[in-house]
Amino acid sequence: VAKAIFNKYQDRFEGKSFLQNVRKMKLVKLQEQLLFDILKPANATYTKVSCVDEGIHEIKRRLRNRRVLVIVDDIDHMKQFKALAIKYDSFGPGSRIIITTRDQHLLKILKVDMIYKLPAMNREEAFQLLSWHAFRKNYPNEGYFELARKATDYCG
């Protein structure tokens, strides 16, 4: 859902960044990626950050007045959010920050404006999703139908 929103609205912003799998990234690399993604059109050089505090300073200094769309995907700890220096006044007016997480408690701590809880898939939707990831089509290859059905039933 977050990727679809990003793809649909990214052209309306001065800068944009889709930070995927944040839980697996080191904080400094996360900061460098954010800076590179947003500054890329204006400055093709890669911004090297030596420590988290320097990264926070650079984000605040260089992105403060830009209207940006930032998607922070799969955040699992407050330190990741703090390292990105994201606050209400961090970016220019009209900026949008979208956070995806499995931890609802984190969203309460961050005092986000709105929470969208993705509804659970029904049995058929789950089966199709598994089929697309495993077989690159709506239904499993011959001989795998029953196994795929059992897998989706097991997952609930």
mmCIF file of C-alpha atoms in Angstrom, residues 46-104:
data_model
loop_
_atom_site.group_PDB
_atom_site.id
_atom_site.type_symbol
_atom_site.label_atom_id
_atom_site.label_comp_id
_atom_site.label_asym_id
_atom_site.label_seq_id
_atom_site.Cartn_x
_atom_site.Cartn_y
_atom_site.Cartn_z
ATOM 1 C CA TYR A 46 26.497 11.202 -2.349
ATOM 2 C CA THR A 47 26.348 12.757 1.104
ATOM 3 C CA LYS A 48 28.716 10.871 3.401
ATOM 4 C CA VAL A 49 27.734 10.881 7.062
ATOM 5 C CA SER A 50 30.271 9.805 9.699
ATOM 6 C CA CYS A 51 27.956 9.450 12.714
ATOM 7 C CA VAL A 52 24.259 9.617 13.621
ATOM 8 C CA ASP A 53 24.504 13.085 15.207
ATOM 9 C CA GLU A 54 26.134 14.498 12.073
ATOM 10 C CA GLY A 55 23.400 12.872 9.963
ATOM 11 C CA ILE A 56 20.661 14.466 12.063
ATOM 12 C CA HIS A 57 22.341 17.862 11.666
ATOM 13 C CA GLU A 58 22.675 17.426 7.873
ATOM 14 C CA ILE A 59 19.046 16.323 7.476
ATOM 15 C CA LYS A 60 17.801 19.320 9.461
ATOM 16 C CA ARG A 61 20.092 21.756 7.654
ATOM 17 C CA ARG A 62 19.652 20.547 4.082
ATOM 18 C CA LEU A 63 16.027 19.391 4.035
ATOM 19 C CA ARG A 64 14.365 21.930 6.331
ATOM 20 C CA ASN A 65 12.522 23.954 3.688
ATOM 21 C CA ARG A 66 11.850 21.250 1.110
ATOM 22 C CA ARG A 67 8.387 19.869 0.415
ATOM 23 C CA VAL A 68 9.029 16.125 0.575
ATOM 24 C CA LEU A 69 7.324 12.759 0.540
ATOM 25 C CA VAL A 70 9.127 10.276 2.790
ATOM 26 C CA ILE A 71 8.007 6.716 3.357
ATOM 27 C CA VAL A 72 9.709 4.918 6.223
ATOM 28 C CA ASP A 73 8.974 1.228 5.686
ATOM 29 C CA ASP A 74 9.124 -1.366 8.455
ATOM 30 C CA ILE A 75 10.375 0.783 11.317
ATOM 31 C CA ASP A 76 10.716 -1.132 14.582
ATOM 32 C CA HIS A 77 12.501 1.194 16.981
ATOM 33 C CA MET A 78 12.259 4.823 18.038
ATOM 34 C CA LYS A 79 15.991 5.389 17.418
ATOM 35 C CA GLN A 80 15.417 4.862 13.677
ATOM 36 C CA PHE A 81 12.816 7.595 13.636
ATOM 37 C CA LYS A 82 14.997 9.959 15.682
ATOM 38 C CA ALA A 83 17.979 9.341 13.389
ATOM 39 C CA LEU A 84 15.908 10.623 10.462
ATOM 40 C CA ALA A 85 15.215 13.896 12.325
ATOM 41 C CA ILE A 86 11.535 13.693 11.440
ATOM 42 C CA LYS A 87 9.407 16.189 13.347
ATOM 43 C CA TYR A 88 6.509 18.392 12.331
ATOM 44 C CA ASP A 89 8.867 21.230 11.450
ATOM 45 C CA SER A 90 11.684 19.133 9.938
ATOM 46 C CA PHE A 91 10.625 19.654 6.334
ATOM 47 C CA GLY A 92 8.828 22.297 4.311
ATOM 48 C CA PRO A 93 5.083 22.964 4.352
ATOM 49 C CA GLY A 94 3.002 20.307 2.618
ATOM 50 C CA SER A 95 5.482 17.520 3.324
ATOM 51 C CA ARG A 96 4.121 14.053 4.042
ATOM 52 C CA ILE A 97 5.740 11.304 6.104
ATOM 53 C CA ILE A 98 4.283 7.789 5.946
ATOM 54 C CA ILE A 99 5.442 5.139 8.395
ATOM 55 C CA THR A 100 4.843 1.415 8.144
ATOM 56 C CA THR A 101 5.384 -0.732 11.212
ATOM 57 C CA ARG A 102 4.152 -3.874 12.907
ATOM 58 C CA ASP A 103 4.344 -2.127 16.292
ATOM 59 C CA GLN A 104 1.230 -0.036 16.994
#
